[in-house]
PDB file of N, CA and C in Angstrom:
ATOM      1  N   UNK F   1      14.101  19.195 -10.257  1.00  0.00           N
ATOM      2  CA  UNK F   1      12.728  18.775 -10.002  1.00  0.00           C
ATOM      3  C   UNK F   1      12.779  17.482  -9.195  1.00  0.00           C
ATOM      4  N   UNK F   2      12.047  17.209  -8.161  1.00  0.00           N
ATOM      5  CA  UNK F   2      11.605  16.124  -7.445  1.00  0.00           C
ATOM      6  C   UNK F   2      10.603  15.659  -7.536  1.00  0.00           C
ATOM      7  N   UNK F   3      10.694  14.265  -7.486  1.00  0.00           N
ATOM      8  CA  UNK F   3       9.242  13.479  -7.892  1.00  0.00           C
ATOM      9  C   UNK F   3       8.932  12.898  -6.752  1.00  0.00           C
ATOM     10  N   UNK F   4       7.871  12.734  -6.180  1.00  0.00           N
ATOM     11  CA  UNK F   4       6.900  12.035  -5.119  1.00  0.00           C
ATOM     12  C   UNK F   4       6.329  11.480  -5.291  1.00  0.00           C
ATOM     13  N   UNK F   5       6.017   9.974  -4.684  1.00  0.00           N
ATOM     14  CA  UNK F   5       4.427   9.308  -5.201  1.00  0.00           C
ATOM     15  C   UNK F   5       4.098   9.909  -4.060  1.00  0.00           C
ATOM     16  N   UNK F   6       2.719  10.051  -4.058  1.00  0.00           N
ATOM     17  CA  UNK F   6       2.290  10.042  -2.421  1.00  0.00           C
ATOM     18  C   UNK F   6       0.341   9.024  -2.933  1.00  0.00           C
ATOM     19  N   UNK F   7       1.003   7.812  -1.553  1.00  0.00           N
ATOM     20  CA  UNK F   7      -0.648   6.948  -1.928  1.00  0.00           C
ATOM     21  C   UNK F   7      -1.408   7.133  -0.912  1.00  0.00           C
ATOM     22  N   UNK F   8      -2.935   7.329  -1.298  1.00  0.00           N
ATOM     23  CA  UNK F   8      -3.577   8.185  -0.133  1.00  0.00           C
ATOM     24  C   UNK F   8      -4.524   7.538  -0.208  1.00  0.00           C
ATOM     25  N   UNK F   9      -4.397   5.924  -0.674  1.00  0.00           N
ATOM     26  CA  UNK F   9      -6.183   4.972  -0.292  1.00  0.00           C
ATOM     27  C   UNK F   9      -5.169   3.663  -0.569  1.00  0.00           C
ATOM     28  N   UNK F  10      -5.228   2.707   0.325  1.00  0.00           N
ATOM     29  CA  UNK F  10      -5.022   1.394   0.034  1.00  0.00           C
ATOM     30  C   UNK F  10      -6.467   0.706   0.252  1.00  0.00           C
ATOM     31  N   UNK F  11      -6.973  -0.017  -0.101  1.00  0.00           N
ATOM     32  CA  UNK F  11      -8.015  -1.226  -0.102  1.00  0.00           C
ATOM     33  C   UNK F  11      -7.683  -2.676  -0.021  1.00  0.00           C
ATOM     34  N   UNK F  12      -7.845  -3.217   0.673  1.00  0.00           N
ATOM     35  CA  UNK F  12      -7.418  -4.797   0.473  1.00  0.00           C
ATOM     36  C   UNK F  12      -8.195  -5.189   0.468  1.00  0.00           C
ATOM     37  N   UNK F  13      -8.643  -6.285  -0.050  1.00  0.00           N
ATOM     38  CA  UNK F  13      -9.714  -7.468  -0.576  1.00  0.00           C
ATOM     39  C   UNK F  13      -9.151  -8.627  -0.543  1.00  0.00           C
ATOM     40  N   UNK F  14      -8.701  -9.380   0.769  1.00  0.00           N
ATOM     41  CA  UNK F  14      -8.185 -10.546   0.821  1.00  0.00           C
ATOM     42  C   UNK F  14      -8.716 -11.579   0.123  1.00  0.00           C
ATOM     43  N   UNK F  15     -10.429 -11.528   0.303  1.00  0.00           N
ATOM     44  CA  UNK F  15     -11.233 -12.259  -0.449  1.00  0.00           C
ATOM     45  C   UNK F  15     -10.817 -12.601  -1.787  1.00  0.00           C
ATOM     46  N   UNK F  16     -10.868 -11.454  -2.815  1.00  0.00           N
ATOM     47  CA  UNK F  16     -10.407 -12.111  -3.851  1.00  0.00           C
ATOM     48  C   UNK F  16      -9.108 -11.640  -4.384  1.00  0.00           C
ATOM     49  N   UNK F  17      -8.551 -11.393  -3.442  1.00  0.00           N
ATOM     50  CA  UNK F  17      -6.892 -11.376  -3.266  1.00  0.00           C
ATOM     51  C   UNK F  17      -6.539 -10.252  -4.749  1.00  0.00           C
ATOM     52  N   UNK F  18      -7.220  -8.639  -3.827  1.00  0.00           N
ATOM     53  CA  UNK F  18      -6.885  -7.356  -4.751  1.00  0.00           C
ATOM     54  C   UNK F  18      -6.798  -6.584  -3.970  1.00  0.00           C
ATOM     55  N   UNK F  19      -5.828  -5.537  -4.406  1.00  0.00           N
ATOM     56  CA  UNK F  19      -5.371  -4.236  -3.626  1.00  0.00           C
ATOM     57  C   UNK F  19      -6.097  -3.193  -4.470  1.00  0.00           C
ATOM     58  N   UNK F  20      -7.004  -2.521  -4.024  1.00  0.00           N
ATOM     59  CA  UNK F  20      -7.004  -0.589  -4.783  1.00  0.00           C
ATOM     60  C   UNK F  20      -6.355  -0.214  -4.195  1.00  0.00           C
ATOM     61  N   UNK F  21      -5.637   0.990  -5.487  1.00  0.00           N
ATOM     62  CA  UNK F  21      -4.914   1.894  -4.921  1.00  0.00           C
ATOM     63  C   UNK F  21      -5.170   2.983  -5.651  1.00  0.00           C
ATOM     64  N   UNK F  22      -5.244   3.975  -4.327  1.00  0.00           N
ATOM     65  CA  UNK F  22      -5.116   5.136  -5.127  1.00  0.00           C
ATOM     66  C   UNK F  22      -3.953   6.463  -5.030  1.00  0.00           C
ATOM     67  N   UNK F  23      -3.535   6.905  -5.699  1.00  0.00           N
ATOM     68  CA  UNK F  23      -1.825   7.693  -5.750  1.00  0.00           C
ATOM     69  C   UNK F  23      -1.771   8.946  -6.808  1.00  0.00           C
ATOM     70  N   UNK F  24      -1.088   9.626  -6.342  1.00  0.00           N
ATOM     71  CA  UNK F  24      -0.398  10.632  -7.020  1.00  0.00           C
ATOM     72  C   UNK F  24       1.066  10.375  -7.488  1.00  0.00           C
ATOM     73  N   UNK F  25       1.206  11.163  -8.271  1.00  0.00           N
ATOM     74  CA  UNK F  25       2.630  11.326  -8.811  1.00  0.00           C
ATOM     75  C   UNK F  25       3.004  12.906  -8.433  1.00  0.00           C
ATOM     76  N   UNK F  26       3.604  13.661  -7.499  1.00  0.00           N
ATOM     77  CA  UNK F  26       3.521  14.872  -7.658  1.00  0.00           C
ATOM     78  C   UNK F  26       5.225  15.475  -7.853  1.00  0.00           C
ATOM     79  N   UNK F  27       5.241  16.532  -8.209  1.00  0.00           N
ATOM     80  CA  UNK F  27       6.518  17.123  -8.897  1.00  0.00           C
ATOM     81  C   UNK F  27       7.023  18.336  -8.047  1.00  0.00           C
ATOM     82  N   UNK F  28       8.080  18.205  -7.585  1.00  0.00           N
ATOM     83  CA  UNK F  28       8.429  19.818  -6.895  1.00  0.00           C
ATOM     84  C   UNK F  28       9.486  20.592  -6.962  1.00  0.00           C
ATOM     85  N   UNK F  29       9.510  22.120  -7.664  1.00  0.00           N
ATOM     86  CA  UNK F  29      10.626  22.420  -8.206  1.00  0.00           C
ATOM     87  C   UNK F  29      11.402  23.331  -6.292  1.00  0.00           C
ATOM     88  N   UNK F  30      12.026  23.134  -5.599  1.00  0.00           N
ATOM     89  CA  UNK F  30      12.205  23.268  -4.375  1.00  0.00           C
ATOM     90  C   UNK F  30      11.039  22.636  -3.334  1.00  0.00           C
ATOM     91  N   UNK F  31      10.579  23.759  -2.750  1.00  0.00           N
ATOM     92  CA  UNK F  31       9.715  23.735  -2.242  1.00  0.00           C
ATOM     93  C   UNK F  31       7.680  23.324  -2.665  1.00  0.00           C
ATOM     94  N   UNK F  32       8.329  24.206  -4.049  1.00  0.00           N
ATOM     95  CA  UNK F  32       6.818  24.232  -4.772  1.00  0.00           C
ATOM     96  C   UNK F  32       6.323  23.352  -5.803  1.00  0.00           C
ATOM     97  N   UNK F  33       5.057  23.003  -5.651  1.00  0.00           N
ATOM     98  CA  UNK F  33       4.610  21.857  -6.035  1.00  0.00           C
ATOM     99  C   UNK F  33       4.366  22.171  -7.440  1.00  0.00           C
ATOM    100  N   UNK F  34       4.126  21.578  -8.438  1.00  0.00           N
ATOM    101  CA  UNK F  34       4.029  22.247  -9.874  1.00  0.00           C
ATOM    102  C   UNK F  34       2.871  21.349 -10.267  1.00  0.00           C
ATOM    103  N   UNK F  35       2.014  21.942 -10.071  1.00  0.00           N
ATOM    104  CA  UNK F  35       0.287  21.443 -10.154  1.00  0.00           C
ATOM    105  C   UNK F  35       0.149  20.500 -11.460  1.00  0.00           C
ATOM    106  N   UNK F  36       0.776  21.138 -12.806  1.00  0.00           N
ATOM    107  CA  UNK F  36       0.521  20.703 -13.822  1.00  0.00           C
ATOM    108  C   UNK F  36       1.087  19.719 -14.084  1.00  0.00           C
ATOM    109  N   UNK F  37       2.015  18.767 -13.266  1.00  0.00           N
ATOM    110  CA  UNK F  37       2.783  17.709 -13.679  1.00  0.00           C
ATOM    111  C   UNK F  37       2.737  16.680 -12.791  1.00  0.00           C
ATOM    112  N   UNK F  38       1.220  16.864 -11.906  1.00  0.00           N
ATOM    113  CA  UNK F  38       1.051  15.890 -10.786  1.00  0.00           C
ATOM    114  C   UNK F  38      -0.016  15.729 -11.963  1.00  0.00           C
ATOM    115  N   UNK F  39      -0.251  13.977 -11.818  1.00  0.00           N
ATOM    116  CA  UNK F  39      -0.609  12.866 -12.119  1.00  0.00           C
ATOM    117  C   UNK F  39      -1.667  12.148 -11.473  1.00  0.00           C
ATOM    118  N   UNK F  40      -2.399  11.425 -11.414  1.00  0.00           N
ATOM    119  CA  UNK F  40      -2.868  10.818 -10.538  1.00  0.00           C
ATOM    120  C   UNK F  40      -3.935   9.349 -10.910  1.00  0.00           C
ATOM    121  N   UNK F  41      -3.553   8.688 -10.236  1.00  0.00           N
ATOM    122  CA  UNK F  41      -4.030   7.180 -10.727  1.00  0.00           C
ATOM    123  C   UNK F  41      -5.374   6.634  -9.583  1.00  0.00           C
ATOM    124  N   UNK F  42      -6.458   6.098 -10.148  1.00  0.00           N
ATOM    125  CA  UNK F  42      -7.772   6.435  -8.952  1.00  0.00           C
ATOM    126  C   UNK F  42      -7.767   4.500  -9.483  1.00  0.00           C
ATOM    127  N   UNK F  43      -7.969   3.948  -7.940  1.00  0.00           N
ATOM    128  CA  UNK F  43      -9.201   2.725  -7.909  1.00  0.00           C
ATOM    129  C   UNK F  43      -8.407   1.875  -9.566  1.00  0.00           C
ATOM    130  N   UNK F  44      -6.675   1.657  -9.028  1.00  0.00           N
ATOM    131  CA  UNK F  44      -5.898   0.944  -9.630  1.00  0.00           C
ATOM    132  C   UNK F  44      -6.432  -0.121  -8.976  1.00  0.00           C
ATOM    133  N   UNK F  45      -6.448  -1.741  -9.456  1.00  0.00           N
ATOM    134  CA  UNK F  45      -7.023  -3.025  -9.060  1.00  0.00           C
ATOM    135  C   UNK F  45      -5.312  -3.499  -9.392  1.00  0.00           C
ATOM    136  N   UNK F  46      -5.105  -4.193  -9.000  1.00  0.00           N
ATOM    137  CA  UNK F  46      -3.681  -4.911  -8.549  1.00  0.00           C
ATOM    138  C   UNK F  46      -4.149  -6.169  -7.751  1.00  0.00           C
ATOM    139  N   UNK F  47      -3.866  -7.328  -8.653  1.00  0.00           N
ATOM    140  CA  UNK F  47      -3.552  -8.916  -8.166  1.00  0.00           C
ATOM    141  C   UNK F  47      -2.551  -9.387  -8.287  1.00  0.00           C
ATOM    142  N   UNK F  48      -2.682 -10.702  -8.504  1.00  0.00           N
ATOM    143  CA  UNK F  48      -1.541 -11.546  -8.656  1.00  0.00           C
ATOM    144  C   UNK F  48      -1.337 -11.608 -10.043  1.00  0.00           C
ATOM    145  N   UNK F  49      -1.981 -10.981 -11.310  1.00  0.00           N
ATOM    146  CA  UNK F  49      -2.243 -11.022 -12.318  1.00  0.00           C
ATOM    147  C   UNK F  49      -0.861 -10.171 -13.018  1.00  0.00           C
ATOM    148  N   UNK F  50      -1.014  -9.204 -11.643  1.00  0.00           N
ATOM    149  CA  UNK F  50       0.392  -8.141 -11.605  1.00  0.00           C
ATOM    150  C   UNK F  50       1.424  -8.594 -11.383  1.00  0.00           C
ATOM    151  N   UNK F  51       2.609  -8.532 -12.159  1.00  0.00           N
ATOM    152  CA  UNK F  51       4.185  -8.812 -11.636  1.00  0.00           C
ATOM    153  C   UNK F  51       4.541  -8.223 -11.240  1.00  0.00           C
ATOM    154  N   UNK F  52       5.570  -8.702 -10.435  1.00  0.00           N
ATOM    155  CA  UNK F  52       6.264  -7.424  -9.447  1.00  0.00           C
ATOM    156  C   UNK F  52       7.757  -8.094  -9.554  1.00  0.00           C
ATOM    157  N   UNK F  53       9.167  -7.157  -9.498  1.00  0.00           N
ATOM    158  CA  UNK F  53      10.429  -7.644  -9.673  1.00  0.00           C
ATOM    159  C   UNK F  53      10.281  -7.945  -8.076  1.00  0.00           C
ATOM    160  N   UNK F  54      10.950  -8.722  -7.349  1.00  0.00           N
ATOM    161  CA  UNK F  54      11.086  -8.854  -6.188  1.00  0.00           C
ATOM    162  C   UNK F  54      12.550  -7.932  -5.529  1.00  0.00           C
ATOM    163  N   UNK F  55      12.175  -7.155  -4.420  1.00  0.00           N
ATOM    164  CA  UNK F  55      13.327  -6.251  -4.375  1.00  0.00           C
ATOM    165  C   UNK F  55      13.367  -6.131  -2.323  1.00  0.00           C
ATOM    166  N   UNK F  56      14.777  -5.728  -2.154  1.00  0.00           N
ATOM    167  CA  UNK F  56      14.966  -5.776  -0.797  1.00  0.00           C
ATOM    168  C   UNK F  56      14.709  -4.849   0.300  1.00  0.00           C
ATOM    169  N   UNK F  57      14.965  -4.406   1.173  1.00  0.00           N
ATOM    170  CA  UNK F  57      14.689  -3.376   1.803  1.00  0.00           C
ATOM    171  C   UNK F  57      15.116  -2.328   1.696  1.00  0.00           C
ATOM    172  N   UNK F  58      16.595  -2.295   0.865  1.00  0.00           N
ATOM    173  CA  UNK F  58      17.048  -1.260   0.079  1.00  0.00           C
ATOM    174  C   UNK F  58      16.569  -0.681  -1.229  1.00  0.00           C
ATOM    175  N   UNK F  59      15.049  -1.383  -1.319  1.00  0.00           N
ATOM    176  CA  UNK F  59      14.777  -1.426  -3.197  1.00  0.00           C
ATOM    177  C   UNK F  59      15.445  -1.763  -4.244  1.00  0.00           C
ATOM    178  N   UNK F  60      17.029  -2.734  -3.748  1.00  0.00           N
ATOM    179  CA  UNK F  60      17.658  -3.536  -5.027  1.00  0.00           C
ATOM    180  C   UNK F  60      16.814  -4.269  -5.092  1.00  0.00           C
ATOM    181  N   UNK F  61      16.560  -4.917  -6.795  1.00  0.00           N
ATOM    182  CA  UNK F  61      16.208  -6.023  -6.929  1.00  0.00           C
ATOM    183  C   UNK F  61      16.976  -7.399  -6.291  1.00  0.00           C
ATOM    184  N   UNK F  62      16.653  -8.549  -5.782  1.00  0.00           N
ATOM    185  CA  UNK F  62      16.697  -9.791  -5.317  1.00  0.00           C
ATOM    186  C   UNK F  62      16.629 -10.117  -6.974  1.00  0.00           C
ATOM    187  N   UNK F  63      18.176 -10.718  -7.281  1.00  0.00           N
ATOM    188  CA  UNK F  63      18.318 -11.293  -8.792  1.00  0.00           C
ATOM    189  C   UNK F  63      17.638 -12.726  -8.913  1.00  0.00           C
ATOM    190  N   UNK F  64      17.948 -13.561  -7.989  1.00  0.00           N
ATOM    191  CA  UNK F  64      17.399 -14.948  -8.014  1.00  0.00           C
ATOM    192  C   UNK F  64      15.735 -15.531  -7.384  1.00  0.00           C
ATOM    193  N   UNK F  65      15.036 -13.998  -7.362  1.00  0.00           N
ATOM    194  CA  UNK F  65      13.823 -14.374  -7.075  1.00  0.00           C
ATOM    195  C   UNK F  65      13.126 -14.358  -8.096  1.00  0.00           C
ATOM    196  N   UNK F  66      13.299 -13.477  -9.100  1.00  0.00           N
ATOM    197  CA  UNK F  66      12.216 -13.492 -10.139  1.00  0.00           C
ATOM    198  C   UNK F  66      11.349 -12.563  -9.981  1.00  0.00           C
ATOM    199  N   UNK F  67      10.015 -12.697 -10.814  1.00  0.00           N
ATOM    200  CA  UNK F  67       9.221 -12.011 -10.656  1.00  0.00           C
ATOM    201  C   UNK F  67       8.272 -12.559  -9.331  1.00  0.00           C
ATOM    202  N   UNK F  68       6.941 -12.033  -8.787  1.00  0.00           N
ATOM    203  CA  UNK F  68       6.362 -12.592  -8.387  1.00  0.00           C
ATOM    204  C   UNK F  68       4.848 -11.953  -8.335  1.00  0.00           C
ATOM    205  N   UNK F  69       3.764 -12.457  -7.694  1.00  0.00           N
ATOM    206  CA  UNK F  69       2.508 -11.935  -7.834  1.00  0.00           C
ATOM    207  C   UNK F  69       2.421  -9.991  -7.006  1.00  0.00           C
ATOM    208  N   UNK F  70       2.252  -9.454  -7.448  1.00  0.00           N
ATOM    209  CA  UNK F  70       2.406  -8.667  -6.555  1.00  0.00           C
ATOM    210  C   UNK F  70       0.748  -8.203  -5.398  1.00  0.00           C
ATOM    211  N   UNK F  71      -0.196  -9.215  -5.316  1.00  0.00           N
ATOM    212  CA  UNK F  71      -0.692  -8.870  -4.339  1.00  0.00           C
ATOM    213  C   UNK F  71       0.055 -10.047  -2.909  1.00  0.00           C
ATOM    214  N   UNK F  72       0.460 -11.124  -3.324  1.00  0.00           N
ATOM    215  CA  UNK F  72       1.286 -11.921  -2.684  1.00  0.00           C
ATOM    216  C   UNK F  72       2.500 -11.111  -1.942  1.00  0.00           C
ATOM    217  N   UNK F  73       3.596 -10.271  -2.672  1.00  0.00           N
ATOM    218  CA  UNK F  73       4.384  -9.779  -2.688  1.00  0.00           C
ATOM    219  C   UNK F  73       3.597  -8.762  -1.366  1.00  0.00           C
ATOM    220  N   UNK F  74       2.853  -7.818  -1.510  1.00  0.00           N
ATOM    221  CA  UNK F  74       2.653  -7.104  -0.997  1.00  0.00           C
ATOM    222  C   UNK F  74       1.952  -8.070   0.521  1.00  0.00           C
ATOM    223  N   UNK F  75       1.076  -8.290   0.307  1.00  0.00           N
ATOM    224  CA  UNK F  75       0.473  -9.126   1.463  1.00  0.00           C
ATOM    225  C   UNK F  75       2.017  -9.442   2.153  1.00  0.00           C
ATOM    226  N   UNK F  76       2.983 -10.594   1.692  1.00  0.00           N
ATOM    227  CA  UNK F  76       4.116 -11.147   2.442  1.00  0.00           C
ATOM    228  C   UNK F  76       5.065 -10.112   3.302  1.00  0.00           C
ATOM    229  N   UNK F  77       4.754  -8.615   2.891  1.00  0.00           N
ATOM    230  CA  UNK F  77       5.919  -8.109   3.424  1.00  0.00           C
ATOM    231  C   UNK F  77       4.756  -6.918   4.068  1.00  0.00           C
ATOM    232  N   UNK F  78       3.597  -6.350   4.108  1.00  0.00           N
ATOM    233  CA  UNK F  78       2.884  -5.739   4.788  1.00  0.00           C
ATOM    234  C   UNK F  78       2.356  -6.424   6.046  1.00  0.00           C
ATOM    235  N   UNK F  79       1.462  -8.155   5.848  1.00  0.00           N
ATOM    236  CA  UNK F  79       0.532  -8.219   6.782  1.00  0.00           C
ATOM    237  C   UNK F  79       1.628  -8.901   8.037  1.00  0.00           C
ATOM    238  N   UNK F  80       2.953  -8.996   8.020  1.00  0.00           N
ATOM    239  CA  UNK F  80       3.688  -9.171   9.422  1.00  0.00           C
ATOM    240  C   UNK F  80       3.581  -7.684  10.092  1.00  0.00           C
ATOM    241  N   UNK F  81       3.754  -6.528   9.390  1.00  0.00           N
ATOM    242  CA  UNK F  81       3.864  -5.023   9.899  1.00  0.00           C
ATOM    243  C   UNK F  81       2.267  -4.557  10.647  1.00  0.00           C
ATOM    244  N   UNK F  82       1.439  -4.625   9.774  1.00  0.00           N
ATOM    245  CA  UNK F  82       0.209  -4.350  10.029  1.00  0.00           C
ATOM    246  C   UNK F  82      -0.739  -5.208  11.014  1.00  0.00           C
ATOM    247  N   UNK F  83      -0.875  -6.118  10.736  1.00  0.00           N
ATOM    248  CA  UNK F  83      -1.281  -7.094  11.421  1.00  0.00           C
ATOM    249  C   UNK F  83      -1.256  -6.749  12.947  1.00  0.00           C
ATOM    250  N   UNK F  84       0.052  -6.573  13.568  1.00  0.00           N
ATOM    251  CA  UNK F  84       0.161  -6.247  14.931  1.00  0.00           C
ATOM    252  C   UNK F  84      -0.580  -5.356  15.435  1.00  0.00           C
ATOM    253  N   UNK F  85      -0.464  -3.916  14.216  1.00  0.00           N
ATOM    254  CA  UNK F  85      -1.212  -2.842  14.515  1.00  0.00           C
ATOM    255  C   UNK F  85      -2.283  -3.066  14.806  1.00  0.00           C
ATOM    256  N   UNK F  86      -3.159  -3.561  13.786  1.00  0.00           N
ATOM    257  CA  UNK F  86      -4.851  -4.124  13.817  1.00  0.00           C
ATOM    258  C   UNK F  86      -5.032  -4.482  15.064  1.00  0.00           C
ATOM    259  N   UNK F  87      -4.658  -5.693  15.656  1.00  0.00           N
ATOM    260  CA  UNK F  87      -4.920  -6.415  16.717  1.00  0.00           C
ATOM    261  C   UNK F  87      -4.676  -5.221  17.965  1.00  0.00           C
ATOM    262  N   UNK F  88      -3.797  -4.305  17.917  1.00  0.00           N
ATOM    263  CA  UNK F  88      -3.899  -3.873  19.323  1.00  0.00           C
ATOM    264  C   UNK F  88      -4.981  -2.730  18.566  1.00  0.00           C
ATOM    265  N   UNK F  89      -5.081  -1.974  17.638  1.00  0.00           N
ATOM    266  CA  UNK F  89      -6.168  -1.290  17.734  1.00  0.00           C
ATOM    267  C   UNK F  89      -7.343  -1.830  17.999  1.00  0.00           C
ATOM    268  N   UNK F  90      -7.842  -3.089  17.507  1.00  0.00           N
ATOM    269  CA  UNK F  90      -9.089  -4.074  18.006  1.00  0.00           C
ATOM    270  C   UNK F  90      -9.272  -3.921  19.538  1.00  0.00           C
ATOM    271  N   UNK F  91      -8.122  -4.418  20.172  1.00  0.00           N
ATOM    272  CA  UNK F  91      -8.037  -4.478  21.610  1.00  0.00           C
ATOM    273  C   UNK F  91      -8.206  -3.259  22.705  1.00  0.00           C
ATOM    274  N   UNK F  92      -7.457  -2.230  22.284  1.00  0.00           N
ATOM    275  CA  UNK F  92      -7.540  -0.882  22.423  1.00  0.00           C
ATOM    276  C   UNK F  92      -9.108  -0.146  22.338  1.00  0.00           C
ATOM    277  N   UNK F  93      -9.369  -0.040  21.457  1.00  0.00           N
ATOM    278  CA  UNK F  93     -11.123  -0.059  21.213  1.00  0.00           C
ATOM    279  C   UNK F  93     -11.995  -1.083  21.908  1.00  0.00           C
ATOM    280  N   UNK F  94     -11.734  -2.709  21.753  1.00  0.00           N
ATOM    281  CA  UNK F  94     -12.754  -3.102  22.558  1.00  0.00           C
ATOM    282  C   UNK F  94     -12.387  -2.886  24.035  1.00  0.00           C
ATOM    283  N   UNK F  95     -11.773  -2.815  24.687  1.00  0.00           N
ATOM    284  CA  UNK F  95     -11.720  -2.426  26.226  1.00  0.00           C
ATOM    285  C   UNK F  95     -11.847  -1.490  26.732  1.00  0.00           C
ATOM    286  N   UNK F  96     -12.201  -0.153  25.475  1.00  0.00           N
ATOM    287  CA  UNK F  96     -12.646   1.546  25.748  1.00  0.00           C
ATOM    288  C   UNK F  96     -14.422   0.988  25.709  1.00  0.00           C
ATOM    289  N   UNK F  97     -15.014   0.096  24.191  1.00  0.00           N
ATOM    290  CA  UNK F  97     -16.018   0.425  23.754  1.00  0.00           C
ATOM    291  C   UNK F  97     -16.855  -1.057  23.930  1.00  0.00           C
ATOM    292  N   UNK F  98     -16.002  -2.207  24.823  1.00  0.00           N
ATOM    293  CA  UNK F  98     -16.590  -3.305  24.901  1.00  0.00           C
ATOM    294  C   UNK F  98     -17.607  -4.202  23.499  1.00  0.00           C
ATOM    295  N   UNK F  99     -17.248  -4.011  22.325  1.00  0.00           N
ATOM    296  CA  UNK F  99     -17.958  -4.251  21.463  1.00  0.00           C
ATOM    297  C   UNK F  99     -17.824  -5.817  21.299  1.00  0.00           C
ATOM    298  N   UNK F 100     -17.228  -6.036  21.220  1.00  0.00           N
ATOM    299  CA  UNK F 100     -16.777  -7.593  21.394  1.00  0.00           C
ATOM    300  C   UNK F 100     -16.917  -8.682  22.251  1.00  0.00           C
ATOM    301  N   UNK F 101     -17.730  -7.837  23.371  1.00  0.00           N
ATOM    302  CA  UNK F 101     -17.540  -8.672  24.377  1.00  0.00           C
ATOM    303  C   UNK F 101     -18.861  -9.771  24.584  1.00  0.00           C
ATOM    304  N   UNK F 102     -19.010 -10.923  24.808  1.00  0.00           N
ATOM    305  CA  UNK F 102     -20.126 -11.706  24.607  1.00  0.00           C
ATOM    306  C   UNK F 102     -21.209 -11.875  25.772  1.00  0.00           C
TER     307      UNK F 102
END
């Protein structure tokens, strides 16, 4: 049997610094999905309230970091990735749809 998360809603709320999430757990014996042992978690709230082990790009844990906040955690290692994206989709769109322009 194989296990999958698969997350199919992130939300960020920088404002008051919270992630929703929403995810499955799904199960597959080869190919086929086994309906009855998928899971699913709706409009999880995740702050800094949350710990998180701190771990590397390999998913070892980092022994000498500790725990840490995990909307911090997440923010520190998403908004360098994303961020870029945003901005050229902004840019991309306003120079098709001029929305921005003053």
């Amino acid at each position: 049997m194989v296990r999958k998360v698969e997350v199919y809603r992130i939300a960020l709320n920088m404002d008051i610094q919270t992630i929703v999430v929403n995810a499955r757990v799904l199960h597959y014996m080869g190919d086929t999905l086994l309906p009855d042992f998928t899971k699913e978690v709706k409009y999880w709230i995740v702050s800094n309230r949350d710990q998180v082990v701190v771990r590397d790009e390999n998913n070892d844990i980092i022994e000498d970091e500790g725990l840490r906040g995990a909307y911090d955690e997440y923010i520190s290692k998403a908004m360098p990735v994303v961020t870029p994206m945003i901005e050229n989709l902004v840019e991309n769109y306003d120079n098709e749809k001029k929305i921005f322009d003053v």
